[in-house]
Coordinates of C-alpha atoms in Angstrom, one line a residue:
M155 CA -10.4 -70.9 -25.2
K156 CA -6.8 -71.8 -25.7
K157 CA -6.3 -68.8 -28.0
Q158 CA -7.9 -66.4 -25.5
A159 CA -5.7 -67.8 -22.7
I160 CA -2.6 -67.3 -24.8
F161 CA -3.6 -63.8 -25.7
A162 CA -4.3 -62.9 -22.1
F163 CA -0.9 -64.3 -21.1
I164 CA 0.9 -62.2 -23.7
I165 CA -0.9 -59.0 -22.5
C166 CA 0.0 -59.7 -18.8
F167 CA 3.7 -60.4 -19.8
T168 CA 3.9 -57.1 -21.7
F169 CA 2.6 -55.1 -18.8
I170 CA 5.1 -56.8 -16.5
L171 CA 8.1 -56.0 -18.8
F172 CA 6.9 -52.4 -19.2
G173 CA 6.7 -51.9 -15.4
C174 CA 10.2 -53.3 -14.8
S175 CA 11.7 -51.1 -17.5
H176 CA 10.0 -47.9 -16.1
E177 CA 11.3 -48.7 -12.5
S178 CA 14.9 -49.2 -13.9
K179 CA 14.8 -45.8 -15.7
S180 CA 13.6 -44.1 -12.5
E181 CA 16.4 -45.4 -10.4
G182 CA 19.0 -44.5 -13.1
G183 CA 17.7 -40.9 -13.2
Q184 CA 18.2 -40.5 -9.4
V185 CA 21.8 -41.5 -9.3
G186 CA 24.2 -38.6 -10.2
I187 CA 27.4 -40.6 -10.3
D188 CA 27.8 -44.3 -10.8
S189 CA 30.9 -45.4 -9.0
G190 CA 32.0 -47.9 -6.5
D191 CA 31.5 -45.6 -3.6
P192 CA 27.7 -45.1 -3.0
S193 CA 28.4 -42.0 -0.7
I194 CA 29.6 -40.0 -3.7
G195 CA 26.4 -40.6 -5.6
E196 CA 24.3 -39.6 -2.6
E197 CA 26.2 -36.4 -2.1
F198 CA 25.8 -35.3 -5.8
N199 CA 22.1 -36.2 -5.6
Q200 CA 21.7 -33.7 -2.8
R201 CA 23.2 -31.0 -5.0
N202 CA 19.9 -31.0 -7.1
D203 CA 17.9 -29.9 -4.0
Q204 CA 20.3 -27.6 -2.2
E205 CA 23.8 -25.9 -2.7
V206 CA 26.6 -27.7 -1.0
D207 CA 28.7 -25.3 1.2
Y208 CA 32.3 -26.3 0.5
D209 CA 33.6 -23.6 2.8
E210 CA 32.7 -25.5 5.9
P211 CA 35.3 -28.1 6.9
V212 CA 33.7 -31.6 6.7
E213 CA 35.0 -34.4 8.8
E214 CA 35.1 -37.5 6.6
D215 CA 36.2 -40.7 8.4
G216 CA 38.7 -38.6 10.4
A217 CA 40.7 -37.8 7.3
Y218 CA 40.4 -34.1 7.5
A219 CA 39.5 -33.6 11.2
D220 CA 43.1 -32.9 12.2
E221 CA 43.9 -30.7 9.2
V222 CA 41.6 -27.8 10.2
E223 CA 43.4 -25.5 12.6
K224 CA 41.2 -23.4 14.9
V225 CA 41.7 -19.7 14.9
P226 CA 43.5 -18.6 18.1
D227 CA 41.6 -16.3 20.4
E228 CA 42.8 -12.8 21.2
G229 CA 44.6 -13.9 24.3
N230 CA 46.9 -16.2 22.3
I231 CA 47.6 -13.8 19.5
S232 CA 50.0 -11.8 21.7
N233 CA 52.2 -15.0 22.0
L234 CA 52.5 -15.3 18.2
N235 CA 54.9 -13.5 15.9
R236 CA 53.0 -10.3 15.4
K237 CA 52.9 -8.6 12.0
I238 CA 53.1 -4.9 12.2
I239 CA 53.4 -2.5 9.2
Y240 CA 55.7 0.4 10.1
T241 CA 55.8 3.7 8.2
A242 CA 57.9 6.8 9.0
Y243 CA 58.2 10.3 7.7
L244 CA 61.3 12.6 8.2
E245 CA 61.8 16.2 7.1
I246 CA 65.4 17.1 7.5
E247 CA 67.8 20.0 6.6
V248 CA 71.2 19.1 5.1
K249 CA 74.3 21.0 4.2
D250 CA 74.8 19.3 0.8
Y251 CA 71.9 17.4 -0.8
E252 CA 73.8 15.1 -3.1
Q253 CA 76.2 14.1 -0.3
A254 CA 73.3 13.4 2.1
F255 CA 71.5 11.4 -0.6
D256 CA 74.5 9.2 -1.1
E257 CA 74.9 8.6 2.6
I258 CA 71.2 7.7 3.0
S259 CA 71.4 5.3 0.1
R260 CA 74.5 3.6 1.5
H261 CA 72.9 3.2 5.0
A262 CA 69.8 1.7 3.3
T263 CA 71.9 -0.9 1.4
N264 CA 74.0 -1.7 4.5
N265 CA 70.8 -2.4 6.5
G266 CA 69.4 -4.8 3.8
G267 CA 67.0 -2.2 2.3
Y268 CA 66.8 -0.3 -1.0
V269 CA 65.6 3.0 -2.4
V270 CA 62.2 2.8 -4.0
E271 CA 61.7 6.3 -5.3
S272 CA 63.6 9.6 -5.3
S273 CA 63.0 13.1 -6.7
M274 CA 65.0 16.3 -6.7
S275 CA 64.5 20.0 -7.7
A276 CA 66.2 23.3 -7.3
T277 CA 64.8 26.5 -5.7
T278 CA 65.2 30.0 -6.9
N279 CA 68.3 30.4 -4.8
N280 CA 69.8 27.3 -6.5
Q281 CA 69.3 25.3 -3.4
M282 CA 68.5 21.6 -3.8
K283 CA 65.5 19.9 -2.2
G284 CA 63.9 16.5 -2.8
Q285 CA 62.2 13.4 -1.4
V286 CA 63.5 9.8 -1.0
T287 CA 61.4 6.7 -0.2
V288 CA 63.3 3.7 1.3
R289 CA 62.2 0.2 2.3
I290 CA 64.1 -1.2 5.3
P291 CA 63.9 -4.6 7.1
Q292 CA 61.9 -4.2 10.3
E293 CA 64.7 -5.3 12.5
H294 CA 66.9 -2.4 11.2
F295 CA 64.1 0.1 11.2
Q296 CA 65.1 2.2 14.2
T297 CA 68.8 1.9 13.4
F298 CA 68.2 3.4 10.0
L299 CA 66.1 6.3 11.4
D300 CA 68.9 7.2 13.8
Q301 CA 71.4 7.1 10.9
V302 CA 69.3 9.5 8.9
K303 CA 69.0 11.9 11.8
N304 CA 72.8 11.9 12.1
V305 CA 73.2 12.8 8.4
S306 CA 71.0 15.9 8.8
N307 CA 71.9 19.2 10.3
K308 CA 68.4 19.6 11.7
V309 CA 65.3 17.5 12.0
K310 CA 62.3 19.6 11.2
K311 CA 59.6 16.9 11.5
S312 CA 59.5 13.2 12.4
S313 CA 56.6 10.8 12.7
V314 CA 56.4 7.0 13.0
Q315 CA 53.2 4.9 12.6
G316 CA 52.5 1.2 13.1
Q317 CA 49.5 -0.9 11.9
D318 CA 49.0 -4.3 13.5
V319 CA 47.7 -6.8 10.9
T320 CA 48.3 -10.0 12.9
E321 CA 44.7 -10.9 13.3
E322 CA 44.0 -10.4 9.6
Y323 CA 47.0 -12.6 8.6
I324 CA 45.9 -15.4 11.0
D325 CA 42.4 -15.3 9.6
L326 CA 43.8 -15.5 6.1
E327 CA 45.9 -18.6 7.0
S328 CA 42.8 -20.4 8.4
R329 CA 40.8 -19.6 5.4
L330 CA 43.6 -20.8 3.1
K331 CA 43.8 -24.2 4.9
S332 CA 40.0 -24.6 4.7
K333 CA 40.0 -23.8 1.0
R334 CA 42.8 -26.2 0.4
I335 CA 40.7 -29.0 2.0
V336 CA 37.8 -28.1 -0.2
E337 CA 40.1 -28.1 -3.3
D338 CA 41.3 -31.6 -2.4
R339 CA 37.7 -32.9 -2.0
L340 CA 36.6 -31.4 -5.3
L341 CA 39.7 -33.0 -7.1
N342 CA 38.7 -36.3 -5.5
F343 CA 35.1 -36.0 -6.7
M344 CA 36.4 -35.1 -10.2
E345 CA 38.4 -38.3 -10.4
N346 CA 35.5 -40.4 -9.5
A347 CA 32.8 -38.6 -11.6
E348 CA 31.8 -40.3 -14.8
K349 CA 29.0 -38.1 -16.2
T350 CA 29.7 -34.9 -18.1
T351 CA 27.2 -32.8 -16.2
D352 CA 28.9 -33.8 -12.9
L353 CA 32.3 -33.0 -14.3
L354 CA 31.2 -29.5 -15.4
A355 CA 29.6 -28.7 -12.1
I356 CA 32.7 -29.8 -10.2
S357 CA 35.0 -27.9 -12.5
K358 CA 33.0 -24.7 -12.0
D359 CA 33.2 -25.1 -8.2
L360 CA 36.8 -26.0 -8.4
A361 CA 37.6 -22.9 -10.4
E362 CA 35.9 -20.6 -7.9
V363 CA 37.7 -22.2 -5.0
Q364 CA 41.1 -21.9 -6.7
E365 CA 40.4 -18.3 -7.5
E366 CA 39.7 -17.6 -3.9
I367 CA 42.9 -19.4 -2.9
E368 CA 44.9 -17.2 -5.2
S369 CA 43.3 -14.1 -3.8
I370 CA 44.0 -15.1 -0.2
I371 CA 47.7 -16.0 -1.1
G372 CA 48.1 -12.6 -2.8
R373 CA 46.8 -10.7 0.2
M374 CA 49.0 -12.7 2.6
N375 CA 52.1 -12.0 0.5
Y376 CA 51.2 -8.3 0.5
L377 CA 50.8 -8.1 4.2
K378 CA 54.0 -10.1 4.8
N379 CA 56.0 -7.9 2.5
R380 CA 54.7 -4.7 4.1
A381 CA 55.4 -6.1 7.6
D382 CA 58.8 -7.4 6.8
L383 CA 60.0 -4.2 5.2
A384 CA 59.2 -0.8 6.8
T385 CA 58.6 2.2 4.5
V386 CA 60.6 5.4 5.3
T387 CA 59.9 8.7 3.4
I388 CA 62.6 11.4 3.8
F389 CA 62.2 15.0 2.6
M390 CA 65.5 16.9 2.4
S391 CA 66.3 20.5 1.8
E392 CA 69.7 22.3 1.8
K393 CA 70.3 24.8 4.5
S394 CA 70.1 28.5 3.5
V395 CA 73.5 30.2 3.7
Q396 CA 73.4 34.0 4.4
I397 CA 76.4 36.0 2.9
S398 CA 77.7 39.0 4.8
S399 CA 77.1 42.4 3.2
K400 CA 80.8 43.2 3.3
L401 CA 81.6 40.1 1.3
N402 CA 78.7 40.8 -1.1
T403 CA 79.6 44.4 -2.1
W404 CA 80.4 43.5 -5.7
E405 CA 77.2 41.6 -6.0
Q406 CA 75.2 44.5 -4.7
T407 CA 76.9 46.8 -7.1
K408 CA 76.0 44.6 -10.0
D409 CA 72.4 44.4 -8.8
Q410 CA 72.2 48.2 -8.5
F411 CA 73.6 48.6 -12.0
K412 CA 71.2 46.2 -13.4
K413 CA 68.3 48.0 -11.7
S414 CA 69.4 51.4 -13.1
V415 CA 69.7 50.0 -16.6
N416 CA 66.3 48.3 -16.3
F417 CA 64.8 51.6 -15.1
L418 CA 66.2 53.5 -18.1
L419 CA 65.0 50.8 -20.5
N420 CA 61.6 50.7 -19.0
T421 CA 61.3 54.6 -19.1
F422 CA 62.4 54.7 -22.8
S423 CA 60.1 51.8 -23.6
T424 CA 57.2 53.6 -22.0
I425 CA 57.8 56.8 -24.0
I426 CA 58.0 54.9 -27.2
V427 CA 54.8 53.0 -26.5
F428 CA 53.0 56.2 -25.5
V429 CA 54.2 58.0 -28.7
I430 CA 53.5 55.2 -31.1
G431 CA 50.3 54.2 -29.4
G432 CA 49.0 57.8 -29.3
L433 CA 49.8 58.8 -32.9
P434 CA 46.2 58.9 -34.1
I435 CA 45.3 61.2 -31.2
L436 CA 48.4 63.3 -31.7
F437 CA 47.7 63.6 -35.4
F438 CA 44.2 64.7 -34.8
V439 CA 45.2 67.2 -32.1
G440 CA 48.0 68.4 -34.3
I441 CA 45.7 69.2 -37.2
I442 CA 43.3 71.1 -35.0
G443 CA 46.3 73.0 -33.4
I444 CA 47.7 73.9 -36.8
G445 CA 44.3 75.1 -38.0
I446 CA 43.8 77.3 -34.9
Y447 CA 47.4 78.6 -35.3
L448 CA 46.8 79.6 -39.0
I449 CA 43.5 81.3 -38.1
V450 CA 44.9 83.3 -35.3
K451 CA 48.0 84.3 -37.3
K452 CA 45.8 85.4 -40.2
R453 CA 43.7 87.6 -37.9
I454 CA 46.7 89.2 -36.3
K455 CA 48.2 89.9 -39.7
H456 CA 44.9 91.4 -40.9
K457 CA 44.8 93.8 -38.0
K458 CA 48.3 95.0 -38.6
G459 CA 47.7 95.5 -42.3
G460 CA 44.3 97.4 -42.0
P461 CA 43.5 101.0 -43.5
K462 CA 45.7 103.8 -42.0
E463 CA 44.2 107.1 -40.9
P464 CA 45.0 110.2 -43.2
E465 CA 47.6 112.5 -42.1
P466 CA 46.5 116.2 -41.5

């Protein structure tokens, strides 16, 4: 009996140890991060069931509540520093292209701008024409346009366009602040994480957030640069100068002489081409003509040299 009691006690003790060990393993598998802050472990346990939306600003003990700035409504946007992208196109006529280009470049530099691109070509009458693209600070935009018009002899075409990107820029600012908060949270989670799987998951989310931040900053810088500096495209052409016929007599004489020489050369060239190109036909026609000539000549000679009638 004593042996049976000891054996039963050992079996019961074994089952008790096995049950405690199984419960300990189950609890360890549910906790994602073992740290001093239990809220961190609970948040990462929720990641196994659903995806955490980091884009939404989360109020955590009031730490981030004041950092999220609300997007102003349309009524308040008018009170802000508006960002408008200005572009202008001018088509002008100038007396001297190079002189006009130098003056426009000087005006651009004096107004804090610069020449982005320029091109130039000559027409058949040796008149110059070309295009110049200039970036000018917005506060000197209208002043520069007036200076360009003063440089020209005639303004053939003028157009100014503006694109308001204020709302887009404000939206990008709000998104950037929200992404910065998410980035700080992820960095905090990364410092407290102990498991490799958690570190990998946080690193992946952090890389995506930082990539979005860089994209937002790039777009904001582009809009700011385009709004701060207006783009002005100027097409210039030299004015056509008509010379009086009295002053152009010698030029007309030279032109007429050239035309006469060209006519003679063209006529002579046409004859040579016709003769050389038609040699096969001329040779064939010549042989036939010579044959006909010989036959006709022989017959005429035969008639003249025929038998004479006897004299009485």
